[in-house]
Amino acid sequence: ESWFCVNFLDRRRKVWCLPGERNLPQNVVLHDRIGGSSVMVWGGISIGARTELAIIENGSLTGQRYRDEILRPYAGAMWPDFVLMDDNAGPHRARLVTEFLEEEDISRMEWPARSPDLNPIEHIWEQLQSRVQARQVPLGALVELRTALLEEWQAIPQQNVQNLISSMQRRCEAVISFRGGNTDY
């Protein structure tokens, strides 16, 4: 899942770096909290398909909401031998979520926490944000933001998703090469 803000026009900081210094820790800013009017969305991707974009309304995502609003509707639609990849967020690791996955016989990929270099969905979120920003949604227009998110999610070419997933081996090799540090991915 990801947060999208109505006032997120361009919150990135620009840093000039010498060649080879782009991913040094002092040149990378991590963001954990989002302020202002915002919506949380969830989407699932695979080589050949994606889920509908789910907009999580009325508050934050809890383990129970994750199980009931995300996993229950989508888990049954997955193919045999499906493996779930999440980002180790608290709601994903709640006991009732783990129990649900065991009951439904859904395997979960072991995955390091805070690893956006590896998780292909993070790059899809970046594409979605760029597409929504290009629409110039008016500041404070939460309804328009929701509409733009839903439309632009569907407009992202499936080939983009497939390319990101197909690059996983190279991504993992880069992270190993950088000893767990940030990569160009």
JSON list of C-alpha atoms in Angstrom, two decimals:
[
{"chain": "A", "resi": 1, "resn": "GLU", "atom": "CA", "xyz": [0.00, 0.00, 0.00]},
{"chain": "A", "resi": 2, "resn": "SER", "atom": "CA", "xyz": [0.93, 3.62, -0.38]},
{"chain": "A", "resi": 3, "resn": "TRP", "atom": "CA", "xyz": [-0.21, 7.07, 0.71]},
{"chain": "A", "resi": 4, "resn": "PHE", "atom": "CA", "xyz": [-1.09, 9.79, -1.77]},
{"chain": "A", "resi": 5, "resn": "CYS", "atom": "CA", "xyz": [-1.60, 13.41, -0.70]},
{"chain": "A", "resi": 6, "resn": "VAL", "atom": "CA", "xyz": [-3.60, 16.15, -2.36]},
{"chain": "A", "resi": 7, "resn": "ASN", "atom": "CA", "xyz": [-0.72, 18.54, -1.64]},
{"chain": "A", "resi": 8, "resn": "PHE", "atom": "CA", "xyz": [2.13, 16.33, -2.82]},
{"chain": "A", "resi": 9, "resn": "LEU", "atom": "CA", "xyz": [3.02, 18.28, -5.95]},
{"chain": "A", "resi": 10, "resn": "ASP", "atom": "CA", "xyz": [6.75, 17.87, -5.50]},
{"chain": "A", "resi": 11, "resn": "ARG", "atom": "CA", "xyz": [8.06, 17.23, -1.99]},
{"chain": "A", "resi": 12, "resn": "ARG", "atom": "CA", "xyz": [11.32, 15.71, -3.17]},
{"chain": "A", "resi": 13, "resn": "ARG", "atom": "CA", "xyz": [14.54, 17.39, -2.18]},
{"chain": "A", "resi": 14, "resn": "LYS", "atom": "CA", "xyz": [17.09, 17.89, -4.91]},
{"chain": "A", "resi": 15, "resn": "VAL", "atom": "CA", "xyz": [20.69, 17.05, -4.06]},
{"chain": "A", "resi": 16, "resn": "TRP", "atom": "CA", "xyz": [23.69, 17.56, -6.34]},
{"chain": "A", "resi": 17, "resn": "CYS", "atom": "CA", "xyz": [26.14, 14.69, -6.02]},
{"chain": "A", "resi": 18, "resn": "LEU", "atom": "CA", "xyz": [29.39, 13.65, -7.53]},
{"chain": "A", "resi": 19, "resn": "PRO", "atom": "CA", "xyz": [29.35, 10.52, -9.68]},
{"chain": "A", "resi": 20, "resn": "GLY", "atom": "CA", "xyz": [29.00, 7.45, -7.48]},
{"chain": "A", "resi": 21, "resn": "GLU", "atom": "CA", "xyz": [27.67, 9.39, -4.44]},
{"chain": "A", "resi": 22, "resn": "ARG", "atom": "CA", "xyz": [23.95, 9.36, -5.28]},
{"chain": "A", "resi": 23, "resn": "ASN", "atom": "CA", "xyz": [23.06, 6.51, -2.92]},
{"chain": "A", "resi": 24, "resn": "LEU", "atom": "CA", "xyz": [25.29, 7.38, 0.01]},
{"chain": "A", "resi": 25, "resn": "PRO", "atom": "CA", "xyz": [23.27, 7.51, 3.26]},
{"chain": "A", "resi": 26, "resn": "GLN", "atom": "CA", "xyz": [23.79, 11.27, 3.67]},
{"chain": "A", "resi": 27, "resn": "ASN", "atom": "CA", "xyz": [22.17, 11.86, 0.26]},
{"chain": "A", "resi": 28, "resn": "VAL", "atom": "CA", "xyz": [19.05, 9.74, 0.86]},
{"chain": "A", "resi": 29, "resn": "VAL", "atom": "CA", "xyz": [16.04, 10.96, 2.85]},
{"chain": "A", "resi": 30, "resn": "LEU", "atom": "CA", "xyz": [13.59, 8.34, 4.15]},
{"chain": "A", "resi": 31, "resn": "HIS", "atom": "CA", "xyz": [9.95, 9.32, 4.64]},
{"chain": "A", "resi": 32, "resn": "ASP", "atom": "CA", "xyz": [7.66, 7.46, 7.01]},
{"chain": "A", "resi": 33, "resn": "ARG", "atom": "CA", "xyz": [4.81, 9.84, 7.80]},
{"chain": "A", "resi": 34, "resn": "ILE", "atom": "CA", "xyz": [2.44, 11.68, 5.49]},
{"chain": "A", "resi": 35, "resn": "GLY", "atom": "CA", "xyz": [0.59, 14.84, 6.52]},
{"chain": "A", "resi": 36, "resn": "GLY", "atom": "CA", "xyz": [-2.40, 16.75, 5.13]},
{"chain": "A", "resi": 37, "resn": "SER", "atom": "CA", "xyz": [-5.38, 15.37, 3.24]},
{"chain": "A", "resi": 38, "resn": "SER", "atom": "CA", "xyz": [-4.41, 11.98, 1.91]},
{"chain": "A", "resi": 39, "resn": "VAL", "atom": "CA", "xyz": [-5.68, 8.56, 0.94]},
{"chain": "A", "resi": 40, "resn": "MET", "atom": "CA", "xyz": [-4.13, 5.16, 1.37]},
{"chain": "A", "resi": 41, "resn": "VAL", "atom": "CA", "xyz": [-4.33, 2.75, -1.52]},
{"chain": "A", "resi": 42, "resn": "TRP", "atom": "CA", "xyz": [-3.49, -0.91, -1.97]},
{"chain": "A", "resi": 43, "resn": "GLY", "atom": "CA", "xyz": [-2.84, -2.78, -5.17]},
{"chain": "A", "resi": 44, "resn": "GLY", "atom": "CA", "xyz": [-1.50, -6.16, -6.10]},
{"chain": "A", "resi": 45, "resn": "ILE", "atom": "CA", "xyz": [0.65, -6.92, -9.13]},
{"chain": "A", "resi": 46, "resn": "SER", "atom": "CA", "xyz": [1.88, -10.01, -10.93]},
{"chain": "A", "resi": 47, "resn": "ILE", "atom": "CA", "xyz": [3.53, -10.79, -14.26]},
{"chain": "A", "resi": 48, "resn": "GLY", "atom": "CA", "xyz": [0.22, -11.18, -16.08]},
{"chain": "A", "resi": 49, "resn": "ALA", "atom": "CA", "xyz": [-2.29, -9.14, -14.14]},
{"chain": "A", "resi": 50, "resn": "ARG", "atom": "CA", "xyz": [-3.03, -6.70, -11.36]},
{"chain": "A", "resi": 51, "resn": "THR", "atom": "CA", "xyz": [-5.81, -6.22, -8.87]},
{"chain": "A", "resi": 52, "resn": "GLU", "atom": "CA", "xyz": [-8.17, -3.32, -8.82]},
{"chain": "A", "resi": 53, "resn": "LEU", "atom": "CA", "xyz": [-6.81, -0.42, -6.79]},
{"chain": "A", "resi": 54, "resn": "ALA", "atom": "CA", "xyz": [-8.35, -0.48, -3.33]},
{"chain": "A", "resi": 55, "resn": "ILE", "atom": "CA", "xyz": [-8.81, 2.86, -1.59]},
{"chain": "A", "resi": 56, "resn": "ILE", "atom": "CA", "xyz": [-8.67, 2.44, 2.16]},
{"chain": "A", "resi": 57, "resn": "GLU", "atom": "CA", "xyz": [-11.23, 4.78, 3.65]},
{"chain": "A", "resi": 58, "resn": "ASN", "atom": "CA", "xyz": [-11.79, 6.10, 7.15]},
{"chain": "A", "resi": 59, "resn": "GLY", "atom": "CA", "xyz": [-8.61, 5.77, 9.11]},
{"chain": "A", "resi": 60, "resn": "SER", "atom": "CA", "xyz": [-5.47, 3.75, 9.04]},
{"chain": "A", "resi": 61, "resn": "LEU", "atom": "CA", "xyz": [-4.91, 0.17, 8.02]},
{"chain": "A", "resi": 62, "resn": "THR", "atom": "CA", "xyz": [-5.00, -2.31, 10.89]},
{"chain": "A", "resi": 63, "resn": "GLY", "atom": "CA", "xyz": [-4.38, -6.04, 10.80]},
{"chain": "A", "resi": 64, "resn": "GLN", "atom": "CA", "xyz": [-8.11, -6.70, 10.87]},
{"chain": "A", "resi": 65, "resn": "ARG", "atom": "CA", "xyz": [-8.80, -4.23, 8.05]},
{"chain": "A", "resi": 66, "resn": "TYR", "atom": "CA", "xyz": [-5.92, -5.68, 6.01]},
{"chain": "A", "resi": 67, "resn": "ARG", "atom": "CA", "xyz": [-7.36, -9.17, 6.40]},
{"chain": "A", "resi": 68, "resn": "ASP", "atom": "CA", "xyz": [-10.99, -8.20, 5.82]},
{"chain": "A", "resi": 69, "resn": "GLU", "atom": "CA", "xyz": [-10.72, -5.46, 3.18]},
{"chain": "A", "resi": 70, "resn": "ILE", "atom": "CA", "xyz": [-7.64, -6.59, 1.24]},
{"chain": "A", "resi": 71, "resn": "LEU", "atom": "CA", "xyz": [-6.77, -10.25, 1.75]},
{"chain": "A", "resi": 72, "resn": "ARG", "atom": "CA", "xyz": [-10.25, -11.78, 1.90]},
{"chain": "A", "resi": 73, "resn": "PRO", "atom": "CA", "xyz": [-11.48, -10.19, -1.35]},
{"chain": "A", "resi": 74, "resn": "TYR", "atom": "CA", "xyz": [-8.28, -10.81, -3.30]},
{"chain": "A", "resi": 75, "resn": "ALA", "atom": "CA", "xyz": [-6.85, -14.04, -1.87]},
{"chain": "A", "resi": 76, "resn": "GLY", "atom": "CA", "xyz": [-9.59, -16.20, -3.37]},
{"chain": "A", "resi": 77, "resn": "ALA", "atom": "CA", "xyz": [-8.95, -14.76, -6.81]},
{"chain": "A", "resi": 78, "resn": "MET", "atom": "CA", "xyz": [-5.29, -15.77, -6.86]},
{"chain": "A", "resi": 79, "resn": "TRP", "atom": "CA", "xyz": [-4.01, -18.77, -8.74]},
{"chain": "A", "resi": 80, "resn": "PRO", "atom": "CA", "xyz": [-2.63, -21.97, -7.19]},
{"chain": "A", "resi": 81, "resn": "ASP", "atom": "CA", "xyz": [0.84, -21.70, -5.67]},
{"chain": "A", "resi": 82, "resn": "PHE", "atom": "CA", "xyz": [0.45, -17.92, -5.29]},
{"chain": "A", "resi": 83, "resn": "VAL", "atom": "CA", "xyz": [3.09, -16.38, -2.99]},
{"chain": "A", "resi": 84, "resn": "LEU", "atom": "CA", "xyz": [2.23, -13.13, -1.21]},
{"chain": "A", "resi": 85, "resn": "MET", "atom": "CA", "xyz": [4.90, -10.43, -1.06]},
{"chain": "A", "resi": 86, "resn": "ASP", "atom": "CA", "xyz": [4.34, -7.63, 1.43]},
{"chain": "A", "resi": 87, "resn": "ASP", "atom": "CA", "xyz": [6.57, -5.06, 3.08]},
{"chain": "A", "resi": 88, "resn": "ASN", "atom": "CA", "xyz": [6.50, -6.24, 6.71]},
{"chain": "A", "resi": 89, "resn": "ALA", "atom": "CA", "xyz": [4.32, -3.34, 7.83]},
{"chain": "A", "resi": 90, "resn": "GLY", "atom": "CA", "xyz": [2.70, -3.89, 11.23]},
{"chain": "A", "resi": 91, "resn": "PRO", "atom": "CA", "xyz": [-0.77, -4.75, 9.86]},
{"chain": "A", "resi": 92, "resn": "HIS", "atom": "CA", "xyz": [0.77, -7.35, 7.52]},
{"chain": "A", "resi": 93, "resn": "ARG", "atom": "CA", "xyz": [2.38, -9.14, 10.46]},
{"chain": "A", "resi": 94, "resn": "ALA", "atom": "CA", "xyz": [-0.60, -9.12, 12.81]},
{"chain": "A", "resi": 95, "resn": "ARG", "atom": "CA", "xyz": [-1.37, -12.53, 14.31]},
{"chain": "A", "resi": 96, "resn": "LEU", "atom": "CA", "xyz": [-4.86, -12.65, 12.78]},
{"chain": "A", "resi": 97, "resn": "VAL", "atom": "CA", "xyz": [-3.35, -11.99, 9.33]},
{"chain": "A", "resi": 98, "resn": "THR", "atom": "CA", "xyz": [-0.81, -14.79, 9.79]},
{"chain": "A", "resi": 99, "resn": "GLU", "atom": "CA", "xyz": [-3.59, -17.13, 10.95]},
{"chain": "A", "resi": 100, "resn": "PHE", "atom": "CA", "xyz": [-5.74, -16.19, 7.96]},
{"chain": "A", "resi": 101, "resn": "LEU", "atom": "CA", "xyz": [-2.90, -16.86, 5.53]},
{"chain": "A", "resi": 102, "resn": "GLU", "atom": "CA", "xyz": [-2.28, -20.25, 7.15]},
{"chain": "A", "resi": 103, "resn": "GLU", "atom": "CA", "xyz": [-6.00, -21.12, 7.01]},
{"chain": "A", "resi": 104, "resn": "GLU", "atom": "CA", "xyz": [-6.15, -20.17, 3.32]},
{"chain": "A", "resi": 105, "resn": "ASP", "atom": "CA", "xyz": [-2.85, -21.97, 2.60]},
{"chain": "A", "resi": 106, "resn": "ILE", "atom": "CA", "xyz": [-1.26, -18.79, 1.21]},
{"chain": "A", "resi": 107, "resn": "SER", "atom": "CA", "xyz": [2.52, -18.68, 1.30]},
{"chain": "A", "resi": 108, "resn": "ARG", "atom": "CA", "xyz": [4.23, -15.45, 2.27]},
{"chain": "A", "resi": 109, "resn": "MET", "atom": "CA", "xyz": [7.61, -14.50, 0.85]},
{"chain": "A", "resi": 110, "resn": "GLU", "atom": "CA", "xyz": [10.25, -13.80, 3.47]},
{"chain": "A", "resi": 111, "resn": "TRP", "atom": "CA", "xyz": [11.28, -10.24, 2.84]},
{"chain": "A", "resi": 112, "resn": "PRO", "atom": "CA", "xyz": [13.56, -7.71, 4.52]},
{"chain": "A", "resi": 113, "resn": "ALA", "atom": "CA", "xyz": [11.86, -4.71, 6.10]},
{"chain": "A", "resi": 114, "resn": "ARG", "atom": "CA", "xyz": [12.24, -1.29, 4.47]},
{"chain": "A", "resi": 115, "resn": "SER", "atom": "CA", "xyz": [13.50, -2.64, 1.17]},
{"chain": "A", "resi": 116, "resn": "PRO", "atom": "CA", "xyz": [12.00, -0.40, -1.54]},
{"chain": "A", "resi": 117, "resn": "ASP", "atom": "CA", "xyz": [14.97, -1.10, -3.83]},
{"chain": "A", "resi": 118, "resn": "LEU", "atom": "CA", "xyz": [13.66, -4.63, -4.16]},
{"chain": "A", "resi": 119, "resn": "ASN", "atom": "CA", "xyz": [9.89, -4.40, -4.05]},
{"chain": "A", "resi": 120, "resn": "PRO", "atom": "CA", "xyz": [8.56, -3.82, -7.59]},
{"chain": "A", "resi": 121, "resn": "ILE", "atom": "CA", "xyz": [5.28, -2.31, -6.36]},
{"chain": "A", "resi": 122, "resn": "GLU", "atom": "CA", "xyz": [7.20, 0.66, -4.93]},
{"chain": "A", "resi": 123, "resn": "HIS", "atom": "CA", "xyz": [8.21, 1.62, -8.46]},
{"chain": "A", "resi": 124, "resn": "ILE", "atom": "CA", "xyz": [4.62, 1.25, -9.63]},
{"chain": "A", "resi": 125, "resn": "TRP", "atom": "CA", "xyz": [3.60, 3.65, -6.83]},
{"chain": "A", "resi": 126, "resn": "GLU", "atom": "CA", "xyz": [6.18, 6.12, -8.17]},
{"chain": "A", "resi": 127, "resn": "GLN", "atom": "CA", "xyz": [4.73, 5.78, -11.67]},
{"chain": "A", "resi": 128, "resn": "LEU", "atom": "CA", "xyz": [1.22, 6.28, -10.31]},
{"chain": "A", "resi": 129, "resn": "GLN", "atom": "CA", "xyz": [2.30, 9.38, -8.41]},
{"chain": "A", "resi": 130, "resn": "SER", "atom": "CA", "xyz": [3.93, 10.86, -11.53]},
{"chain": "A", "resi": 131, "resn": "ARG", "atom": "CA", "xyz": [0.84, 10.17, -13.60]},
{"chain": "A", "resi": 132, "resn": "VAL", "atom": "CA", "xyz": [-1.47, 11.74, -11.02]},
{"chain": "A", "resi": 133, "resn": "GLN", "atom": "CA", "xyz": [0.83, 14.76, -10.61]},
{"chain": "A", "resi": 134, "resn": "ALA", "atom": "CA", "xyz": [0.76, 15.31, -14.37]},
{"chain": "A", "resi": 135, "resn": "ARG", "atom": "CA", "xyz": [-3.02, 15.69, -14.13]},
{"chain": "A", "resi": 136, "resn": "GLN", "atom": "CA", "xyz": [-2.54, 18.66, -11.80]},
{"chain": "A", "resi": 137, "resn": "VAL", "atom": "CA", "xyz": [-5.23, 17.67, -9.31]},
{"chain": "A", "resi": 138, "resn": "PRO", "atom": "CA", "xyz": [-6.28, 20.86, -7.45]},
{"chain": "A", "resi": 139, "resn": "LEU", "atom": "CA", "xyz": [-4.89, 21.18, -3.92]},
{"chain": "A", "resi": 140, "resn": "GLY", "atom": "CA", "xyz": [-7.42, 19.99, -1.35]},
{"chain": "A", "resi": 141, "resn": "ALA", "atom": "CA", "xyz": [-9.47, 18.06, -3.91]},
{"chain": "A", "resi": 142, "resn": "LEU", "atom": "CA", "xyz": [-9.65, 14.65, -2.26]},
{"chain": "A", "resi": 143, "resn": "VAL", "atom": "CA", "xyz": [-12.49, 13.36, -4.48]},
{"chain": "A", "resi": 144, "resn": "GLU", "atom": "CA", "xyz": [-10.53, 14.31, -7.62]},
{"chain": "A", "resi": 145, "resn": "LEU", "atom": "CA", "xyz": [-7.42, 12.65, -6.19]},
{"chain": "A", "resi": 146, "resn": "ARG", "atom": "CA", "xyz": [-9.32, 9.38, -5.67]},
{"chain": "A", "resi": 147, "resn": "THR", "atom": "CA", "xyz": [-10.68, 9.50, -9.22]},
{"chain": "A", "resi": 148, "resn": "ALA", "atom": "CA", "xyz": [-7.26, 10.26, -10.68]},
{"chain": "A", "resi": 149, "resn": "LEU", "atom": "CA", "xyz": [-5.67, 7.40, -8.71]},
{"chain": "A", "resi": 150, "resn": "LEU", "atom": "CA", "xyz": [-8.23, 4.86, -9.93]},
{"chain": "A", "resi": 151, "resn": "GLU", "atom": "CA", "xyz": [-7.99, 5.98, -13.56]},
{"chain": "A", "resi": 152, "resn": "GLU", "atom": "CA", "xyz": [-4.20, 6.22, -13.66]},
{"chain": "A", "resi": 153, "resn": "TRP", "atom": "CA", "xyz": [-3.76, 2.83, -11.94]},
{"chain": "A", "resi": 154, "resn": "GLN", "atom": "CA", "xyz": [-5.65, 1.23, -14.82]},
{"chain": "A", "resi": 155, "resn": "ALA", "atom": "CA", "xyz": [-3.67, 3.25, -17.37]},
{"chain": "A", "resi": 156, "resn": "ILE", "atom": "CA", "xyz": [-0.24, 2.01, -16.26]},
{"chain": "A", "resi": 157, "resn": "PRO", "atom": "CA", "xyz": [0.83, -0.45, -18.95]},
{"chain": "A", "resi": 158, "resn": "GLN", "atom": "CA", "xyz": [1.02, -4.06, -17.76]},
{"chain": "A", "resi": 159, "resn": "GLN", "atom": "CA", "xyz": [4.36, -4.27, -19.58]},
{"chain": "A", "resi": 160, "resn": "ASN", "atom": "CA", "xyz": [5.78, -1.82, -16.99]},
{"chain": "A", "resi": 161, "resn": "VAL", "atom": "CA", "xyz": [4.73, -4.21, -14.23]},
{"chain": "A", "resi": 162, "resn": "GLN", "atom": "CA", "xyz": [6.15, -7.20, -16.07]},
{"chain": "A", "resi": 163, "resn": "ASN", "atom": "CA", "xyz": [9.47, -5.41, -16.67]},
{"chain": "A", "resi": 164, "resn": "LEU", "atom": "CA", "xyz": [9.82, -4.54, -12.98]},
{"chain": "A", "resi": 165, "resn": "ILE", "atom": "CA", "xyz": [9.06, -8.06, -11.82]},
{"chain": "A", "resi": 166, "resn": "SER", "atom": "CA", "xyz": [11.42, -9.50, -14.44]},
{"chain": "A", "resi": 167, "resn": "SER", "atom": "CA", "xyz": [14.21, -7.29, -13.09]},
{"chain": "A", "resi": 168, "resn": "MET", "atom": "CA", "xyz": [14.12, -8.88, -9.62]},
{"chain": "A", "resi": 169, "resn": "GLN", "atom": "CA", "xyz": [17.28, -10.94, -10.06]},
{"chain": "A", "resi": 170, "resn": "ARG", "atom": "CA", "xyz": [19.25, -7.85, -11.09]},
{"chain": "A", "resi": 171, "resn": "ARG", "atom": "CA", "xyz": [17.77, -5.88, -8.18]},
{"chain": "A", "resi": 172, "resn": "CYS", "atom": "CA", "xyz": [18.77, -8.54, -5.66]},
{"chain": "A", "resi": 173, "resn": "GLU", "atom": "CA", "xyz": [22.27, -8.77, -7.13]},
{"chain": "A", "resi": 174, "resn": "ALA", "atom": "CA", "xyz": [22.65, -4.97, -6.89]},
{"chain": "A", "resi": 175, "resn": "VAL", "atom": "CA", "xyz": [21.59, -4.92, -3.23]},
{"chain": "A", "resi": 176, "resn": "ILE", "atom": "CA", "xyz": [24.07, -7.70, -2.45]},
{"chain": "A", "resi": 177, "resn": "SER", "atom": "CA", "xyz": [26.77, -5.80, -4.32]},
{"chain": "A", "resi": 178, "resn": "PHE", "atom": "CA", "xyz": [26.00, -2.64, -2.30]},
{"chain": "A", "resi": 179, "resn": "ARG", "atom": "CA", "xyz": [25.92, -4.69, 0.92]},
{"chain": "A", "resi": 180, "resn": "GLY", "atom": "CA", "xyz": [22.32, -3.81, 1.64]},
{"chain": "A", "resi": 181, "resn": "GLY", "atom": "CA", "xyz": [22.68, -0.12, 0.78]},
{"chain": "A", "resi": 182, "resn": "ASN", "atom": "CA", "xyz": [20.63, 1.87, -1.70]},
{"chain": "A", "resi": 183, "resn": "THR", "atom": "CA", "xyz": [20.99, 1.04, -5.38]},
{"chain": "A", "resi": 184, "resn": "ASP", "atom": "CA", "xyz": [20.17, 2.73, -8.66]},
{"chain": "A", "resi": 185, "resn": "TYR", "atom": "CA", "xyz": [16.90, 0.81, -8.70]}
]
